[in-house]
XYZ file of C-alpha atoms in Angstrom:
155
model
C 59.862 14.008 39.901
C 58.798 14.735 43.508
C 59.571 12.171 46.176
C 58.411 11.360 49.867
C 61.509 10.084 51.206
C 60.292 8.697 54.397
C 58.158 6.499 53.119
C 59.300 6.040 49.299
C 56.119 7.428 47.857
C 55.775 9.721 44.611
C 54.646 12.497 46.279
C 52.798 12.986 42.573
C 51.297 10.059 42.643
C 49.904 10.110 46.342
C 48.586 13.281 45.570
C 46.526 11.705 42.664
C 45.095 8.460 44.664
C 44.208 11.596 47.291
C 42.400 13.086 44.844
C 40.610 9.969 43.873
C 39.488 9.246 47.656
C 37.954 12.779 48.187
C 35.807 11.999 44.762
C 37.799 14.470 43.197
C 37.788 13.756 39.032
C 41.262 12.498 37.726
C 43.134 11.915 34.466
C 43.757 8.291 33.450
C 46.641 6.556 34.515
C 49.566 3.946 33.118
C 50.991 2.021 35.678
C 53.874 0.162 34.827
C 53.983 -2.872 37.777
C 56.311 -5.831 37.153
C 56.088 -7.018 33.529
C 52.320 -5.462 33.387
C 50.976 -2.184 32.082
C 48.192 -1.197 33.627
C 45.719 1.706 32.192
C 42.153 3.548 33.687
C 41.087 5.979 35.612
C 41.649 6.614 39.188
C 38.700 6.495 41.602
C 37.823 6.281 45.498
C 38.293 2.960 47.130
C 34.533 3.243 48.220
C 33.944 3.712 44.065
C 36.278 0.383 43.819
C 33.473 -1.021 45.770
C 30.749 0.090 44.357
C 31.989 -1.251 40.896
C 33.394 -4.596 42.521
C 29.818 -5.042 43.806
C 27.692 -3.894 40.948
C 30.310 -6.643 38.659
C 28.989 -9.770 41.651
C 25.776 -8.757 41.019
C 26.003 -8.586 37.200
C 26.891 -12.056 37.248
C 24.902 -13.674 39.605
C 21.381 -12.151 38.403
C 22.646 -13.258 35.098
C 23.096 -17.192 36.039
C 19.896 -18.969 35.134
C 19.296 -20.072 38.655
C 18.990 -16.245 40.177
C 16.231 -16.037 37.045
C 14.201 -18.562 38.818
C 14.756 -17.121 41.799
C 11.547 -14.695 41.751
C 9.599 -13.265 39.240
C 9.226 -9.627 41.377
C 12.451 -8.065 40.357
C 12.767 -6.122 44.090
C 12.751 -9.153 45.658
C 15.301 -11.081 43.002
C 17.312 -8.250 43.942
C 16.435 -8.815 47.857
C 17.766 -12.092 47.445
C 21.150 -11.183 45.230
C 21.832 -8.811 47.556
C 21.237 -10.727 50.641
C 23.742 -13.607 49.015
C 26.413 -11.232 48.180
C 26.314 -9.458 51.965
C 28.921 -12.410 52.947
C 31.520 -11.705 50.057
C 31.342 -8.161 49.871
C 31.388 -7.821 54.103
C 35.224 -9.851 53.535
C 36.258 -7.045 51.895
C 36.095 -5.144 55.120
C 35.668 -1.107 56.394
C 37.477 1.098 54.984
C 39.951 3.221 57.056
C 42.928 5.347 56.465
C 44.927 2.156 54.829
C 42.308 2.429 51.840
C 45.160 6.002 50.665
C 47.540 3.194 50.634
C 46.778 1.395 47.659
C 45.966 3.168 44.144
C 41.942 2.142 42.946
C 41.296 1.876 38.545
C 38.306 1.798 37.178
C 37.664 0.537 33.259
C 41.352 -1.034 33.551
C 43.020 -2.804 30.780
C 46.375 -4.808 32.052
C 48.309 -5.925 29.341
C 51.617 -7.601 29.738
C 54.431 -8.311 27.140
C 52.856 -11.710 25.707
C 49.160 -12.722 25.910
C 45.525 -11.239 25.724
C 44.611 -8.047 27.440
C 42.529 -7.846 30.887
C 39.324 -6.103 30.741
C 38.749 -5.230 34.244
C 36.388 -3.349 36.136
C 38.246 -2.663 38.887
C 41.056 -3.371 40.186
C 43.594 -1.806 42.982
C 47.422 -1.557 42.732
C 49.656 -1.369 46.493
C 51.390 2.101 45.815
C 54.478 0.262 46.686
C 54.470 -2.485 43.963
C 54.003 1.110 41.330
C 57.693 0.959 39.314
C 56.674 3.497 37.314
C 53.160 5.491 35.933
C 51.929 8.332 33.617
C 48.997 9.826 32.922
C 49.743 11.419 29.234
C 49.236 8.844 26.085
C 52.231 6.431 24.507
C 52.559 5.651 21.717
C 53.777 2.571 20.003
C 56.700 2.245 17.302
C 55.940 -0.096 14.770
C 58.791 0.911 12.527
C 61.571 -0.230 14.942
C 63.929 -3.243 13.422
C 63.787 -6.332 14.722
C 67.010 -8.887 14.753
C 66.192 -12.150 13.017
C 68.612 -14.927 12.323
C 68.689 -17.213 9.734
C 70.170 -20.981 11.561
C 71.703 -23.417 8.610
C 72.746 -26.369 9.645
C 74.668 -29.052 7.327
C 74.961 -32.948 7.822
C 77.421 -35.833 6.850
């Protein structure tokens, strides 16, 4: 595995992030971050922002209040976009720092226990990545589990 010694970033991961930022087609990726496994498609920061905006838009448009805004779809679109503008502005403008995180679209996030989260898009700071791979994986269902039996006596 190639590593950039100066920044302690895996060179292959950095290359994948740069390709995604250029808008190139990338393979699905699996990333270990703490006790979480994140799976999804690497995308550019711009695409992350587009997906995020689209999901915010969907959430607002699905509300009863949004449906009451206007019968005209173009006018409703303008009003929803106007409502979302300040929220989207909080993300700031893009810059060289965009490449310091991996943007993942259509992400599944799973831990050792609990539900799997399906996230439209997320970003993982590259410094948080503990391990990653692009090929699939299998789960060994036949793995033996240790069990125990406790017996107590009271006299």
